[in-house]
Amino acid sequence: MTNTSQEDEVRRAVPHTRRRFLTVSGAAMALALGTNLASGNTASADSKKLRSDPFTLGVASGDPLPTAVVLWTRLAPEIFDPLGGMPDKNYKVEWQVATDERFRNVVRAGSATAHPEYRHSVHVDARGLRPGREYFYRFRAGSYLSPTGRTKTAPESRDRLSKLRFGIASCQAYPDGYYTAYQHLVEEDLDVLLFLGDYIYENAVNTVGGDRFDTSAQVPDIFQAAPVTLDQYRLFYSLYKADPDLQAGHAALPWILTWDDHEVVDNYAGGVKGTVPVEDFLVQRANAYRAYWEHQPLRLEQLPSGPDAQLYRRFDFGDLMQVSVLDTRQYRNAQPRTITGEAQMSWLLDGLSESEARWNVIANQVMLAEQRTTLTNPPGLNVDAWDGFPEDRQRLFDGIVEREVEGVCVVTGDTHTNYANDLKLNFDDMNSRTVGVEFVGTSISSGRDGFDTSPQLELQLQANPHSKFENGQRGYVTFDVNRDEIRADYRVLPYVTRRGAPVETRTSFVSERAEPGLKAV
Ligand SMILES: [Fe+2]
């Protein structure tokens, strides 16, 4: 298909697609459609000359729209080589989208250029698809065929939708354990997965992969140092993405991702990390953001420009659910103290008030509800979470009340602990209004095997009457959304430092749209 006919198709699709997604300029649109990134005068090489399988990091899809989805892969025959084992040349990669797993009915196909400047990553914005449909996709480079991925477009924005099923996952420190959770997650029949941050950790990984203690892993010494340069960050993605369970998770369904701190470095805030000079830290942040984009199914709109990237964005799932994806790291600032930055807070509140969806899901990184960690007065708080930014939290809650926003459901990562929280307009007054609910998901692996409860979590349940559940096991959360009710199932695994853990539902809650508040099932 030529670019011209693709552009015409997108223009036809524009009136049917809501707001911000297709408001890119003509030039950016042409780039997106060609799936070709700006590049130097790199020579092209014949993909037929590739001598070993370049699809070692799997495939992924993400950021589903009603008629489009991003397809990702990267050519890297040697995962622990800084260049991925690829020559410094452009390579042609063909792609196909079909309605069936055997590719008998191919509905879209094309080719993209894999550039060495982007470590031969490929981001195809496959457009002209039908809303709410399952598709299969694959890539080909020379004689090598990638694994097949399954994905799903979002339902038509204006359509009445009766139900939807999604999941949340976060925090997958490689040396803390296996990604067994994804073996179970792929069986859940979810429409989309929201990944809420800490996809990689900057933590060193030893030869046996830390607590995985896999003597066959032979992780090279380069992983003993925390990443700072672009190539170091890329290598960490190679190590993580080589994991077969993580690859299976990506290949099974579309992901919508956001980052937290560890994709750069622990607990950074905007341009600040400890005493590192801001100019130096922003170079490191630029490297980390660039490597993140290269390795995730993200559109060109999310491609970083130096240390800046537009990661907060919004998705519609029919008239049932709108998802506002936050970035609570990049715009943090001490003066004035904010976790979202002014522009993102306005964007969030405006989006919530304009939303016509039954449910307004906020994909968030660090805990929004207050969480007292002691019984003292004043209480201990985690100032890296929204508890360090109470003015922003109050502005959000007041905005929800003033604008009469209904169906507010916040989903959160970060703490390697499951929580279920009522969001109280005033956390000091349990009789104050509940403006929504927050489901905090535990980690996939971070924190190693975990525990059901602990004296600290029991203390916190006592100190935080708006928290109905606190649990330290590994796993993920699934959600069943219908017109009137959202249900959360906390799926937990008893261990991750060994392979083969089973999964079980530890507890479940529902919240009604008309009367928000957690009810045990
Ligand atoms: Fe984490």
PDB file of C-alpha atoms in Angstrom, residues 161-384:
ATOM      1  CA  LEU A 161     -20.408  -1.089  25.250  1.00  0.00           C
ATOM      2  CA  SER A 162     -21.760  -3.405  27.929  1.00  0.00           C
ATOM      3  CA  LYS A 163     -18.578  -4.915  29.301  1.00  0.00           C
ATOM      4  CA  LEU A 164     -14.809  -4.911  29.178  1.00  0.00           C
ATOM      5  CA  ARG A 165     -12.033  -6.803  30.906  1.00  0.00           C
ATOM      6  CA  PHE A 166      -8.589  -5.361  31.588  1.00  0.00           C
ATOM      7  CA  GLY A 167      -5.602  -6.013  33.812  1.00  0.00           C
ATOM      8  CA  ILE A 168      -2.866  -4.094  35.582  1.00  0.00           C
ATOM      9  CA  ALA A 169       0.760  -5.111  36.120  1.00  0.00           C
ATOM     10  CA  SER A 170       3.887  -3.335  37.325  1.00  0.00           C
ATOM     11  CA  CYS A 171       7.338  -3.714  38.846  1.00  0.00           C
ATOM     12  CA  GLN A 172       9.333  -6.563  37.340  1.00  0.00           C
ATOM     13  CA  ALA A 173      12.853  -6.469  38.789  1.00  0.00           C
ATOM     14  CA  TYR A 174      14.638  -9.188  36.817  1.00  0.00           C
ATOM     15  CA  PRO A 175      16.993 -10.334  39.617  1.00  0.00           C
ATOM     16  CA  ASP A 176      14.081 -10.634  42.082  1.00  0.00           C
ATOM     17  CA  GLY A 177      12.367 -13.543  40.369  1.00  0.00           C
ATOM     18  CA  TYR A 178      10.655 -15.154  37.408  1.00  0.00           C
ATOM     19  CA  TYR A 179       7.815 -13.612  35.432  1.00  0.00           C
ATOM     20  CA  THR A 180       5.534 -16.604  36.010  1.00  0.00           C
ATOM     21  CA  ALA A 181       2.647 -14.182  36.541  1.00  0.00           C
ATOM     22  CA  TYR A 182       2.506 -13.603  32.773  1.00  0.00           C
ATOM     23  CA  GLN A 183       1.965 -17.320  32.146  1.00  0.00           C
ATOM     24  CA  HIS A 184      -1.294 -16.932  34.057  1.00  0.00           C
ATOM     25  CA  LEU A 185      -2.143 -13.459  32.811  1.00  0.00           C
ATOM     26  CA  VAL A 186      -2.212 -14.619  29.181  1.00  0.00           C
ATOM     27  CA  GLU A 187      -4.974 -17.087  30.097  1.00  0.00           C
ATOM     28  CA  GLU A 188      -7.212 -14.341  31.531  1.00  0.00           C
ATOM     29  CA  ASP A 189      -8.839 -13.241  28.261  1.00  0.00           C
ATOM     30  CA  LEU A 190      -8.208  -9.533  28.851  1.00  0.00           C
ATOM     31  CA  ASP A 191      -8.953  -6.801  26.296  1.00  0.00           C
ATOM     32  CA  VAL A 192      -5.927  -4.742  27.304  1.00  0.00           C
ATOM     33  CA  LEU A 193      -3.173  -4.631  29.944  1.00  0.00           C
ATOM     34  CA  LEU A 194      -2.191  -1.397  31.670  1.00  0.00           C
ATOM     35  CA  PHE A 195       1.481  -1.527  32.720  1.00  0.00           C
ATOM     36  CA  LEU A 196       1.982   1.015  35.497  1.00  0.00           C
ATOM     37  CA  GLY A 197       5.752   1.388  35.736  1.00  0.00           C
ATOM     38  CA  ASP A 198       9.096  -0.141  36.695  1.00  0.00           C
ATOM     39  CA  TYR A 199       9.381  -2.223  33.528  1.00  0.00           C
ATOM     40  CA  ILE A 200      13.145  -2.418  34.067  1.00  0.00           C
ATOM     41  CA  TYR A 201      15.181  -1.699  37.182  1.00  0.00           C
ATOM     42  CA  GLU A 202      18.596  -0.083  37.201  1.00  0.00           C
ATOM     43  CA  ASN A 203      19.681  -2.680  39.800  1.00  0.00           C
ATOM     44  CA  ALA A 204      22.716  -4.794  38.945  1.00  0.00           C
ATOM     45  CA  VAL A 205      22.099  -8.353  37.756  1.00  0.00           C
ATOM     46  CA  ASN A 206      24.709 -11.020  38.537  1.00  0.00           C
ATOM     47  CA  THR A 207      25.731 -14.025  36.418  1.00  0.00           C
ATOM     48  CA  VAL A 208      22.871 -16.234  37.637  1.00  0.00           C
ATOM     49  CA  GLY A 209      20.208 -13.532  37.397  1.00  0.00           C
ATOM     50  CA  GLY A 210      20.111 -12.756  41.134  1.00  0.00           C
ATOM     51  CA  ASP A 211      17.398 -14.635  43.035  1.00  0.00           C
ATOM     52  CA  ARG A 212      16.403 -16.463  39.885  1.00  0.00           C
ATOM     53  CA  PHE A 213      19.632 -18.359  40.556  1.00  0.00           C
ATOM     54  CA  ASP A 214      19.596 -19.689  37.016  1.00  0.00           C
ATOM     55  CA  THR A 215      23.056 -21.213  36.513  1.00  0.00           C
ATOM     56  CA  SER A 216      22.433 -21.437  32.767  1.00  0.00           C
ATOM     57  CA  ALA A 217      21.668 -17.689  32.492  1.00  0.00           C
ATOM     58  CA  GLN A 218      25.317 -16.512  32.133  1.00  0.00           C
ATOM     59  CA  VAL A 219      24.367 -12.848  32.433  1.00  0.00           C
ATOM     60  CA  PRO A 220      27.473 -10.878  31.338  1.00  0.00           C
ATOM     61  CA  ASP A 221      29.441  -8.629  33.692  1.00  0.00           C
ATOM     62  CA  ILE A 222      28.155  -5.464  31.977  1.00  0.00           C
ATOM     63  CA  PHE A 223      24.963  -5.876  34.043  1.00  0.00           C
ATOM     64  CA  GLN A 224      26.907  -5.425  37.293  1.00  0.00           C
ATOM     65  CA  ALA A 225      26.770  -1.645  36.838  1.00  0.00           C
ATOM     66  CA  ALA A 226      23.679   0.566  36.890  1.00  0.00           C
ATOM     67  CA  PRO A 227      22.906   1.945  33.403  1.00  0.00           C
ATOM     68  CA  VAL A 228      23.725   5.554  32.578  1.00  0.00           C
ATOM     69  CA  THR A 229      24.499   5.606  28.841  1.00  0.00           C
ATOM     70  CA  LEU A 230      22.013   4.934  26.061  1.00  0.00           C
ATOM     71  CA  ASP A 231      23.647   1.636  25.128  1.00  0.00           C
ATOM     72  CA  GLN A 232      23.622   0.502  28.771  1.00  0.00           C
ATOM     73  CA  TYR A 233      19.881   1.170  29.052  1.00  0.00           C
ATOM     74  CA  ARG A 234      19.322  -0.661  25.754  1.00  0.00           C
ATOM     75  CA  LEU A 235      21.166  -3.689  27.115  1.00  0.00           C
ATOM     76  CA  PHE A 236      18.911  -3.782  30.177  1.00  0.00           C
ATOM     77  CA  TYR A 237      15.868  -3.894  27.872  1.00  0.00           C
ATOM     78  CA  SER A 238      17.509  -6.696  25.896  1.00  0.00           C
ATOM     79  CA  LEU A 239      18.028  -8.738  29.062  1.00  0.00           C
ATOM     80  CA  TYR A 240      14.472  -8.180  30.298  1.00  0.00           C
ATOM     81  CA  LYS A 241      12.810  -8.667  26.930  1.00  0.00           C
ATOM     82  CA  ALA A 242      14.654 -11.921  26.313  1.00  0.00           C
ATOM     83  CA  ASP A 243      12.534 -13.437  29.110  1.00  0.00           C
ATOM     84  CA  PRO A 244      10.085 -15.921  27.505  1.00  0.00           C
ATOM     85  CA  ASP A 245       7.234 -15.230  29.960  1.00  0.00           C
ATOM     86  CA  LEU A 246       7.437 -11.485  29.359  1.00  0.00           C
ATOM     87  CA  GLN A 247       7.480 -12.119  25.598  1.00  0.00           C
ATOM     88  CA  ALA A 248       4.392 -14.307  25.947  1.00  0.00           C
ATOM     89  CA  GLY A 249       2.663 -11.521  27.889  1.00  0.00           C
ATOM     90  CA  HIS A 250       3.337  -9.018  25.115  1.00  0.00           C
ATOM     91  CA  ALA A 251       2.392 -11.425  22.341  1.00  0.00           C
ATOM     92  CA  ALA A 252      -0.992 -12.201  23.905  1.00  0.00           C
ATOM     93  CA  LEU A 253      -2.653  -8.784  24.086  1.00  0.00           C
ATOM     94  CA  PRO A 254      -2.119  -5.042  23.597  1.00  0.00           C
ATOM     95  CA  TRP A 255      -0.400  -3.128  26.386  1.00  0.00           C
ATOM     96  CA  ILE A 256      -0.743   0.501  27.372  1.00  0.00           C
ATOM     97  CA  LEU A 257       2.410   1.430  29.245  1.00  0.00           C
ATOM     98  CA  THR A 258       3.607   4.205  31.450  1.00  0.00           C
ATOM     99  CA  TRP A 259       6.836   4.503  33.385  1.00  0.00           C
ATOM    100  CA  ASP A 260       7.704   5.132  37.005  1.00  0.00           C
ATOM    101  CA  ASP A 261      11.156   5.854  38.435  1.00  0.00           C
ATOM    102  CA  HIS A 262      13.236   2.702  37.861  1.00  0.00           C
ATOM    103  CA  GLU A 263      13.137   3.033  34.079  1.00  0.00           C
ATOM    104  CA  VAL A 264      15.614   5.860  34.814  1.00  0.00           C
ATOM    105  CA  VAL A 265      16.784   5.604  38.443  1.00  0.00           C
ATOM    106  CA  ASP A 266      15.173   5.087  41.868  1.00  0.00           C
ATOM    107  CA  ASN A 267      13.025   7.953  43.195  1.00  0.00           C
ATOM    108  CA  TYR A 268      14.065  10.636  40.720  1.00  0.00           C
ATOM    109  CA  ALA A 269      11.875  13.710  40.506  1.00  0.00           C
ATOM    110  CA  GLY A 270      11.731  15.677  37.258  1.00  0.00           C
ATOM    111  CA  GLY A 271      15.329  16.772  36.642  1.00  0.00           C
ATOM    112  CA  VAL A 272      16.516  15.925  40.133  1.00  0.00           C
ATOM    113  CA  LYS A 273      18.268  12.829  41.433  1.00  0.00           C
ATOM    114  CA  GLY A 274      20.171  13.386  44.658  1.00  0.00           C
ATOM    115  CA  THR A 275      23.168  15.630  44.204  1.00  0.00           C
ATOM    116  CA  VAL A 276      23.759  14.827  40.520  1.00  0.00           C
ATOM    117  CA  PRO A 277      23.972  18.149  38.604  1.00  0.00           C
ATOM    118  CA  VAL A 278      20.684  18.704  36.720  1.00  0.00           C
ATOM    119  CA  GLU A 279      22.474  18.996  33.339  1.00  0.00           C
ATOM    120  CA  ASP A 280      24.103  15.608  33.858  1.00  0.00           C
ATOM    121  CA  PHE A 281      20.954  13.958  35.135  1.00  0.00           C
ATOM    122  CA  LEU A 282      18.926  15.209  32.158  1.00  0.00           C
ATOM    123  CA  VAL A 283      21.400  13.521  29.799  1.00  0.00           C
ATOM    124  CA  GLN A 284      20.876  10.261  31.678  1.00  0.00           C
ATOM    125  CA  ARG A 285      17.088  10.796  31.584  1.00  0.00           C
ATOM    126  CA  ALA A 286      17.276  11.402  27.822  1.00  0.00           C
ATOM    127  CA  ASN A 287      19.163   8.114  27.401  1.00  0.00           C
ATOM    128  CA  ALA A 288      16.660   6.216  29.544  1.00  0.00           C
ATOM    129  CA  TYR A 289      13.593   7.709  27.821  1.00  0.00           C
ATOM    130  CA  ARG A 290      15.038   7.001  24.382  1.00  0.00           C
ATOM    131  CA  ALA A 291      15.768   3.354  25.234  1.00  0.00           C
ATOM    132  CA  TYR A 292      12.260   3.039  26.690  1.00  0.00           C
ATOM    133  CA  TRP A 293      10.626   4.306  23.503  1.00  0.00           C
ATOM    134  CA  GLU A 294      12.796   2.083  21.329  1.00  0.00           C
ATOM    135  CA  HIS A 295      11.644  -1.000  23.231  1.00  0.00           C
ATOM    136  CA  GLN A 296       7.918  -0.378  23.672  1.00  0.00           C
ATOM    137  CA  PRO A 297       4.900  -0.346  21.325  1.00  0.00           C
ATOM    138  CA  LEU A 298       4.539   3.452  21.349  1.00  0.00           C
ATOM    139  CA  ARG A 299       3.635   5.947  18.627  1.00  0.00           C
ATOM    140  CA  LEU A 300       5.927   8.630  17.230  1.00  0.00           C
ATOM    141  CA  GLU A 301       4.055  11.171  19.383  1.00  0.00           C
ATOM    142  CA  GLN A 302       5.784   9.531  22.356  1.00  0.00           C
ATOM    143  CA  LEU A 303       9.289   9.612  20.833  1.00  0.00           C
ATOM    144  CA  PRO A 304      11.441  11.642  23.241  1.00  0.00           C
ATOM    145  CA  SER A 305      13.040  14.887  22.199  1.00  0.00           C
ATOM    146  CA  GLY A 306      16.166  14.935  24.321  1.00  0.00           C
ATOM    147  CA  PRO A 307      15.084  14.527  27.979  1.00  0.00           C
ATOM    148  CA  ASP A 308      11.399  15.264  27.220  1.00  0.00           C
ATOM    149  CA  ALA A 309       8.697  12.828  26.156  1.00  0.00           C
ATOM    150  CA  GLN A 310       4.917  13.071  25.942  1.00  0.00           C
ATOM    151  CA  LEU A 311       3.830   9.930  27.779  1.00  0.00           C
ATOM    152  CA  TYR A 312       0.598  11.125  29.378  1.00  0.00           C
ATOM    153  CA  ARG A 313      -2.195  10.340  26.962  1.00  0.00           C
ATOM    154  CA  ARG A 314      -5.776   9.114  26.787  1.00  0.00           C
ATOM    155  CA  PHE A 315      -7.695   6.125  25.391  1.00  0.00           C
ATOM    156  CA  ASP A 316     -11.399   5.460  24.887  1.00  0.00           C
ATOM    157  CA  PHE A 317     -13.061   2.052  25.090  1.00  0.00           C
ATOM    158  CA  GLY A 318     -16.486   2.696  23.629  1.00  0.00           C
ATOM    159  CA  ASP A 319     -18.668   4.748  25.956  1.00  0.00           C
ATOM    160  CA  LEU A 320     -17.789   2.428  28.833  1.00  0.00           C
ATOM    161  CA  MET A 321     -14.284   3.395  29.852  1.00  0.00           C
ATOM    162  CA  GLN A 322     -11.881   6.225  29.313  1.00  0.00           C
ATOM    163  CA  VAL A 323      -8.293   5.706  30.437  1.00  0.00           C
ATOM    164  CA  SER A 324      -6.130   8.691  31.342  1.00  0.00           C
ATOM    165  CA  VAL A 325      -2.509   7.547  31.505  1.00  0.00           C
ATOM    166  CA  LEU A 326      -0.412   9.686  33.836  1.00  0.00           C
ATOM    167  CA  ASP A 327       3.296  10.473  34.011  1.00  0.00           C
ATOM    168  CA  THR A 328       4.007  11.434  37.620  1.00  0.00           C
ATOM    169  CA  ARG A 329       7.823  11.436  37.259  1.00  0.00           C
ATOM    170  CA  GLN A 330       8.843  13.759  34.453  1.00  0.00           C
ATOM    171  CA  TYR A 331       7.153  16.943  35.711  1.00  0.00           C
ATOM    172  CA  ARG A 332       7.734  16.620  39.459  1.00  0.00           C
ATOM    173  CA  ASN A 333       9.016  19.795  40.882  1.00  0.00           C
ATOM    174  CA  ALA A 334       9.897  21.133  44.285  1.00  0.00           C
ATOM    175  CA  GLN A 335       8.948  24.783  43.533  1.00  0.00           C
ATOM    176  CA  PRO A 336       5.971  24.942  43.406  1.00  0.00           C
ATOM    177  CA  ARG A 337       5.586  21.443  44.754  1.00  0.00           C
ATOM    178  CA  THR A 338       3.746  19.344  42.181  1.00  0.00           C
ATOM    179  CA  ILE A 339       3.673  15.706  41.108  1.00  0.00           C
ATOM    180  CA  THR A 340       1.883  16.194  37.770  1.00  0.00           C
ATOM    181  CA  GLY A 341       3.001  19.644  36.666  1.00  0.00           C
ATOM    182  CA  GLU A 342       0.451  22.312  35.785  1.00  0.00           C
ATOM    183  CA  ALA A 343      -0.198  21.264  32.172  1.00  0.00           C
ATOM    184  CA  GLN A 344      -0.827  17.611  33.002  1.00  0.00           C
ATOM    185  CA  MET A 345      -3.178  18.432  35.902  1.00  0.00           C
ATOM    186  CA  SER A 346      -5.257  20.715  33.643  1.00  0.00           C
ATOM    187  CA  TRP A 347      -5.271  18.035  30.944  1.00  0.00           C
ATOM    188  CA  LEU A 348      -6.417  15.443  33.475  1.00  0.00           C
ATOM    189  CA  LEU A 349      -9.221  17.553  34.947  1.00  0.00           C
ATOM    190  CA  ASP A 350     -10.402  18.744  31.536  1.00  0.00           C
ATOM    191  CA  GLY A 351     -10.437  15.175  30.239  1.00  0.00           C
ATOM    192  CA  LEU A 352     -12.392  13.954  33.244  1.00  0.00           C
ATOM    193  CA  SER A 353     -15.003  16.685  32.938  1.00  0.00           C
ATOM    194  CA  GLU A 354     -15.394  16.235  29.150  1.00  0.00           C
ATOM    195  CA  SER A 355     -15.586  12.456  29.423  1.00  0.00           C
ATOM    196  CA  GLU A 356     -18.813  10.793  28.388  1.00  0.00           C
ATOM    197  CA  ALA A 357     -17.645   7.387  29.564  1.00  0.00           C
ATOM    198  CA  ARG A 358     -19.345   5.417  32.324  1.00  0.00           C
ATOM    199  CA  TRP A 359     -15.961   4.791  33.966  1.00  0.00           C
ATOM    200  CA  ASN A 360     -12.977   7.094  34.185  1.00  0.00           C
ATOM    201  CA  VAL A 361      -9.886   5.033  34.826  1.00  0.00           C
ATOM    202  CA  ILE A 362      -6.687   6.840  35.793  1.00  0.00           C
ATOM    203  CA  ALA A 363      -3.532   4.783  35.109  1.00  0.00           C
ATOM    204  CA  ASN A 364      -1.292   6.067  37.860  1.00  0.00           C
ATOM    205  CA  GLN A 365       2.196   5.198  39.127  1.00  0.00           C
ATOM    206  CA  VAL A 366       2.471   5.927  42.863  1.00  0.00           C
ATOM    207  CA  MET A 367      -0.248   5.607  45.536  1.00  0.00           C
ATOM    208  CA  LEU A 368      -2.872   8.342  45.384  1.00  0.00           C
ATOM    209  CA  ALA A 369      -4.650   7.597  48.689  1.00  0.00           C
ATOM    210  CA  GLU A 370      -3.118   8.724  51.932  1.00  0.00           C
ATOM    211  CA  GLN A 371      -1.224   5.873  53.589  1.00  0.00           C
ATOM    212  CA  ARG A 372      -0.087   6.434  57.158  1.00  0.00           C
ATOM    213  CA  THR A 373       2.843   4.155  57.912  1.00  0.00           C
ATOM    214  CA  THR A 374       2.769   4.773  61.677  1.00  0.00           C
ATOM    215  CA  LEU A 375       0.128   5.347  64.355  1.00  0.00           C
ATOM    216  CA  THR A 376       1.919   8.497  65.514  1.00  0.00           C
ATOM    217  CA  ASN A 377       0.687  12.061  65.163  1.00  0.00           C
ATOM    218  CA  PRO A 378       1.749  13.380  62.735  1.00  0.00           C
ATOM    219  CA  PRO A 379       1.885  10.051  60.927  1.00  0.00           C
ATOM    220  CA  GLY A 380       4.732   8.689  58.809  1.00  0.00           C
ATOM    221  CA  LEU A 381       4.041   9.046  55.073  1.00  0.00           C
ATOM    222  CA  ASN A 382       5.737   8.013  51.821  1.00  0.00           C
ATOM    223  CA  VAL A 383       6.665  11.388  50.333  1.00  0.00           C
ATOM    224  CA  ASP A 384       7.689   9.767  47.028  1.00  0.00           C
TER     225      ASP A 384
END
